[in-house]
Amino acid sequence: MLKSKYQEITAIKKIYLETLRIIAFTCVIFNHTGDCGFNIFTSTDSLLLKVISIMLSNTAKIGVPLFLMISGALLIPKKESLKDLLIRRVLKMAVILTAVSFIYYIRLYIMHPEYGFSIKYFFTLINGQPFITPFWFLYVYIAFLLMLPFLRRLAHSLTKREYDYLMLLCLIFNFVLYFVNRLLGSDNYLSLPILSLGIIYPLTGYYIDTVFNPSRIMERFGNIVLLRPDRYIPVTVMVLLINGISCAGMTYNDFLKNGEWTYKYIEGMIFIPAFCIFYLVRELEIKRPLKDRARRIVSHVGGCIFIVYLLEEILRDDICMNIYRYGESICPLLLLFIPYALALYALGIAAASLIKLIPGIKKWL
């Protein structure tokens, strides 16, 4: 009986994380649409479209935090030796990064043979920085893996009260102080090292997965309406709207001062939306679990995301951006994101499914 219950909980956890993985990658896809999507607000003359575009771009920025939160929820609880971590995770990821970057380097040489071909130059390109811009996340992820032994000790030693304090710091520094300083026209404010991207988000994912309990908070501070289970969806929508509108307001205020539309505020204040989305998906999967067929589909798609991410630049530049180029005259660009994303997913998952059939590849990817 207990074993059956444990398997059920494990299955739920896996599916909710796979669902989050799909949401996160969809956000990443939008981040990479450039002037055809992510940066539309810098070129359109419609104020309404500017606001909608900024809100969408701001929401899409939760993609990378969600990936790191998923990694924290999955990897921090695991027990493994330092040797296993370095060989099975760090070295493997470094090999994947190098191999796929080399494939892209060959592609570049085929397209532009005038650049020449040099192994030495290739390793210079990938040394400490991404040769392919979207691969910057892999560098952050490798840094996270190297820090994982320390994060595990920290995560397992913190009390629930200390976790609550850490989340309060995130709320203050990643929202309140950020917002206040932007209103005052300042780009500088006190920062805490522990709130850096590769530390706080993995810890937050682990916290939500294992520690966070709204009932415990309500017992201490009273029946807070926003923490009630029947309020999770409207609260998340409200947070996304407030966050997006605030971001649009700061961007517009910056335009009035400098005469230029920029996206320097787009990445601001994404901690709370990422937290809410992560927790909402977790709770929905527990309370309203997917049917077996849907679970299999989500599991398969989520399992292909990493390969699709590695192929995304090729799929985007060589195939899927044509959807925007040919559809711009008949459909608003933001609406074109839906068929664009579906096309990229379809091609990416088909390619990933074939790649996984290659002996030995599935274990690595």
XYZ file of C-alpha atoms in Angstrom:
365
model
C 0.000 0.000 0.000
C 2.750 2.444 1.003
C 4.834 1.454 -2.030
C 1.866 2.074 -4.321
C 1.269 5.495 -2.744
C 4.953 6.404 -3.116
C 4.913 5.438 -6.796
C 1.803 7.567 -7.303
C 3.421 10.613 -5.695
C 6.604 10.080 -7.707
C 4.626 9.881 -10.943
C 2.747 13.075 -10.075
C 5.987 14.883 -9.308
C 7.547 13.788 -12.580
C 4.585 14.885 -14.671
C 4.272 18.265 -12.995
C 7.961 18.928 -13.590
C 7.636 17.831 -17.217
C 4.676 20.199 -17.605
C 6.791 23.009 -16.196
C 9.598 22.062 -18.568
C 7.232 22.527 -21.529
C 6.019 25.883 -20.182
C 9.606 27.019 -19.610
C 10.733 26.081 -23.109
C 7.707 27.790 -24.668
C 8.828 30.945 -22.858
C 12.349 30.464 -24.221
C 10.967 30.085 -27.759
C 9.222 33.450 -27.419
C 12.401 35.025 -26.007
C 14.169 34.081 -29.235
C 11.628 35.595 -31.650
C 13.464 38.939 -31.671
C 11.859 41.748 -33.693
C 9.124 39.348 -34.817
C 7.860 38.821 -31.268
C 9.940 39.589 -28.211
C 10.962 43.099 -29.335
C 7.780 44.161 -31.119
C 7.191 46.921 -28.567
C 10.313 48.730 -29.807
C 8.944 49.104 -33.353
C 5.134 49.182 -33.267
C 3.262 52.515 -33.210
C 0.331 51.098 -31.251
C 0.561 51.914 -27.534
C -1.789 49.033 -26.680
C 0.354 46.584 -28.642
C 3.444 47.964 -26.918
C 1.943 47.255 -23.498
C 0.779 43.755 -24.490
C 4.156 43.004 -26.054
C 6.076 44.138 -22.965
C 3.813 42.090 -20.687
C 4.282 38.964 -22.818
C 8.048 39.486 -23.021
C 8.251 40.010 -19.266
C 6.256 36.824 -18.604
C 8.402 34.860 -21.066
C 11.492 35.734 -19.047
C 10.454 33.208 -16.389
C 11.616 30.408 -18.717
C 15.212 30.175 -17.486
C 14.262 30.541 -13.779
C 11.750 27.713 -14.226
C 14.414 25.451 -15.742
C 16.723 26.137 -12.786
C 13.882 25.562 -10.324
C 13.129 22.230 -11.994
C 16.822 21.318 -11.700
C 16.793 22.209 -8.014
C 13.672 20.152 -7.348
C 15.153 17.153 -9.174
C 18.838 17.225 -8.218
C 19.121 18.750 -4.750
C 17.325 15.789 -3.065
C 19.555 13.222 -4.813
C 22.382 11.517 -2.946
C 25.495 10.946 -5.037
C 29.243 11.064 -4.562
C 31.337 13.970 -5.751
C 32.934 11.625 -8.308
C 29.546 10.659 -9.752
C 28.493 14.292 -9.907
C 31.640 15.382 -11.738
C 31.683 12.468 -14.184
C 28.001 11.720 -14.792
C 26.740 15.292 -14.752
C 29.422 17.967 -15.133
C 31.656 16.109 -17.596
C 28.686 14.807 -19.562
C 27.215 18.296 -19.896
C 30.595 19.727 -20.900
C 30.950 17.048 -23.592
C 27.432 17.726 -24.899
C 28.097 21.467 -24.957
C 31.365 21.003 -26.851
C 29.993 18.436 -29.321
C 26.839 20.373 -30.217
C 28.755 23.656 -30.439
C 31.156 21.928 -32.848
C 28.212 20.850 -35.015
C 27.095 24.472 -35.139
C 30.671 25.513 -35.979
C 30.704 23.104 -38.926
C 27.342 24.522 -40.024
C 28.807 28.030 -39.876
C 31.801 26.923 -41.964
C 29.536 25.349 -44.597
C 27.489 28.540 -44.818
C 30.535 30.840 -44.729
C 33.653 28.994 -45.897
C 35.428 32.344 -46.191
C 35.733 32.382 -42.394
C 38.102 29.405 -42.529
C 38.153 26.338 -40.273
C 40.314 26.059 -37.160
C 39.993 23.669 -34.204
C 42.073 26.056 -32.100
C 39.769 28.940 -32.946
C 36.720 26.794 -32.152
C 37.948 26.110 -28.617
C 38.741 29.800 -28.263
C 35.131 30.541 -29.207
C 33.600 28.272 -26.566
C 36.096 29.015 -23.793
C 34.079 30.604 -21.008
C 31.353 31.957 -23.256
C 28.703 30.536 -25.602
C 29.508 30.231 -29.284
C 25.768 29.868 -29.894
C 23.954 32.574 -27.900
C 21.136 30.361 -26.482
C 23.783 28.026 -25.050
C 24.627 30.591 -22.364
C 22.188 28.648 -20.201
C 24.409 25.541 -20.417
C 27.267 27.551 -18.898
C 24.980 28.630 -16.063
C 23.789 25.040 -15.668
C 27.348 23.669 -15.487
C 28.136 26.304 -12.840
C 25.043 25.146 -10.935
C 26.198 21.521 -11.129
C 29.634 22.476 -9.794
C 27.942 24.260 -6.880
C 25.472 21.420 -6.278
C 27.314 19.745 -3.333
C 27.229 23.033 -1.431
C 23.630 23.766 -2.403
C 22.598 20.317 -1.166
C 24.185 20.918 2.219
C 22.612 24.347 2.436
C 19.169 23.164 1.303
C 19.072 20.235 3.731
C 20.308 22.253 6.711
C 17.945 25.234 6.434
C 14.939 25.221 8.714
C 11.460 26.038 7.434
C 11.676 29.403 9.139
C 15.009 30.130 7.442
C 13.524 29.151 4.078
C 10.669 31.563 4.677
C 13.240 34.246 5.481
C 15.116 33.483 2.246
C 11.915 33.808 0.217
C 11.182 37.100 2.007
C 14.609 38.372 0.946
C 13.754 37.459 -2.642
C 10.473 39.344 -2.387
C 12.196 42.430 -0.980
C 15.273 42.520 -3.228
C 13.821 41.104 -6.443
C 10.576 43.049 -6.385
C 10.130 45.805 -3.793
C 13.606 47.384 -3.915
C 13.852 46.816 -7.665
C 10.537 48.577 -8.242
C 11.214 51.449 -5.823
C 14.665 52.145 -7.243
C 13.334 52.155 -10.796
C 10.658 54.659 -9.760
C 13.405 56.832 -8.286
C 15.346 56.604 -11.538
C 18.212 54.553 -10.143
C 19.673 51.446 -11.780
C 21.754 50.532 -8.728
C 20.603 48.939 -5.514
C 21.906 46.601 -2.841
C 22.256 43.009 -4.073
C 22.887 39.755 -2.234
C 25.201 37.059 -3.704
C 22.870 34.254 -2.645
C 20.141 35.721 -4.853
C 22.155 35.118 -8.023
C 20.469 33.178 -10.826
C 22.196 29.811 -10.367
C 21.686 29.695 -6.599
C 18.345 31.155 -5.592
C 16.186 29.527 -8.277
C 17.395 25.932 -7.686
C 16.889 26.499 -3.945
C 13.417 27.911 -4.635
C 12.465 24.900 -6.747
C 13.548 22.577 -3.941
C 11.726 24.762 -1.400
C 8.415 24.662 -3.280
C 8.745 20.937 -3.946
C 9.535 19.887 -0.386
C 9.066 22.691 2.147
C 6.500 25.303 1.114
C 3.145 24.858 2.809
C 0.591 27.705 2.681
C -1.384 26.105 5.517
C 1.600 26.468 7.855
C 1.892 30.155 6.956
C -1.842 30.722 7.488
C -1.639 29.050 10.885
C 1.007 31.565 11.900
C -0.406 34.736 10.321
C -4.092 33.979 10.014
C -6.373 32.932 7.162
C -4.703 34.828 4.325
C -7.148 34.798 1.403
C -4.417 34.841 -1.248
C -2.965 31.578 0.085
C -6.212 29.611 -0.039
C -6.191 26.717 -2.570
C -9.207 28.106 -4.455
C -7.280 31.326 -5.095
C -4.126 29.895 -6.703
C -5.218 30.472 -10.314
C -6.618 34.029 -9.907
C -3.649 35.012 -7.722
C -1.189 33.764 -10.352
C -3.034 35.650 -13.102
C -3.095 38.764 -10.911
C 0.649 38.496 -10.223
C 1.427 38.148 -13.944
C -0.754 41.180 -14.769
C 0.687 43.371 -12.003
C 4.206 42.352 -12.899
C 3.685 42.954 -16.613
C 1.924 46.297 -16.158
C 4.647 47.467 -13.762
C 7.299 46.465 -16.294
C 5.426 48.283 -19.082
C 5.118 51.378 -16.909
C 8.846 51.453 -16.139
C 9.715 50.895 -19.789
C 7.408 53.734 -20.852
C 8.824 56.017 -18.163
C 12.322 55.262 -19.439
C 11.157 56.111 -22.972
C 9.875 59.499 -21.801
C 13.286 60.234 -20.277
C 15.565 58.898 -22.996
C 13.393 58.859 -26.110
C 14.115 55.195 -26.815
C 12.253 51.943 -26.207
C 14.569 49.467 -24.483
C 14.112 46.079 -22.860
C 16.355 46.611 -19.832
C 13.340 46.364 -17.498
C 11.878 43.272 -19.150
C 13.843 40.884 -16.928
C 12.989 42.710 -13.729
C 10.722 41.296 -11.060
C 10.402 37.773 -12.454
C 10.936 35.913 -9.175
C 7.330 36.129 -7.968
C 5.744 35.088 -11.306
C 8.165 32.148 -11.565
C 7.341 31.114 -7.982
C 3.579 31.336 -8.592
C 3.663 29.414 -11.899
C 5.837 26.658 -10.401
C 3.607 26.205 -7.361
C 0.359 26.486 -9.364
C 1.360 23.728 -11.805
C 2.445 21.519 -8.901
C -0.864 21.978 -7.088
C -2.982 21.520 -10.211
C -1.251 18.239 -11.005
C -1.823 16.973 -7.467
C -5.474 18.053 -7.297
C -6.405 17.491 -10.961
C -4.002 14.866 -12.313
C -3.831 14.338 -16.052
C -5.348 11.284 -17.696
C -2.994 8.455 -18.622
C -2.773 9.373 -22.293
C -2.120 13.035 -21.523
C 0.515 12.029 -18.984
C 2.315 9.937 -21.593
C 2.241 12.807 -24.080
C 3.526 15.335 -21.555
C 6.192 12.902 -20.404
C 7.382 12.298 -23.975
C 7.388 15.979 -24.944
C 9.130 16.967 -21.709
C 11.712 14.259 -22.258
C 12.508 15.711 -25.699
C 12.863 19.333 -24.575
C 16.626 19.238 -24.025
C 17.318 17.933 -27.530
C 14.851 20.418 -29.031
C 16.665 23.185 -27.132
C 19.980 22.071 -28.641
C 18.453 22.139 -32.136
C 16.367 25.278 -31.612
C 18.663 27.756 -33.358
C 18.766 25.645 -36.520
C 15.016 25.075 -36.494
C 14.370 28.750 -35.785
C 16.688 30.339 -38.329
C 16.442 27.817 -41.149
C 12.802 26.782 -40.998
C 10.338 28.244 -38.514
C 11.059 31.975 -38.908
C 9.601 31.670 -42.410
C 6.208 31.483 -40.708
C 6.716 35.059 -39.569
C 8.175 36.253 -42.854
C 5.285 34.910 -44.940
C 2.511 35.511 -42.444
C 3.263 39.090 -41.407
C 1.049 40.565 -44.099
C -2.048 38.584 -43.143
C -1.824 38.209 -39.363
C -0.577 40.257 -36.362
C 2.938 39.111 -35.451
C 2.091 38.186 -31.871
C -0.634 35.802 -33.077
C 1.865 34.142 -35.397
C 3.758 32.901 -32.356
C 1.227 30.088 -31.877
C 1.763 28.352 -35.261
C 5.474 29.211 -35.048
C 5.834 27.514 -31.647
C 3.754 24.525 -32.748
C 5.896 24.107 -35.867
C 9.115 24.318 -33.862
C 7.803 21.791 -31.328
C 6.609 19.396 -34.037
C 9.892 19.475 -35.943
C 11.988 19.407 -32.772
C 10.148 16.504 -31.160
C 10.225 14.514 -34.407
C 13.989 15.083 -34.675
C 14.511 14.334 -30.970
C 12.524 11.093 -31.213
C 14.702 9.951 -34.115
C 17.924 10.970 -32.366
C 16.915 8.985 -29.290
C 16.760 5.856 -31.435
C 20.523 6.077 -32.029
C 22.245 3.512 -29.727
C 23.795 5.200 -26.703
C 22.357 8.656 -27.408
C 19.261 8.312 -25.222
C 21.424 7.718 -22.128
C 23.331 10.924 -22.792
C 20.379 13.124 -23.766
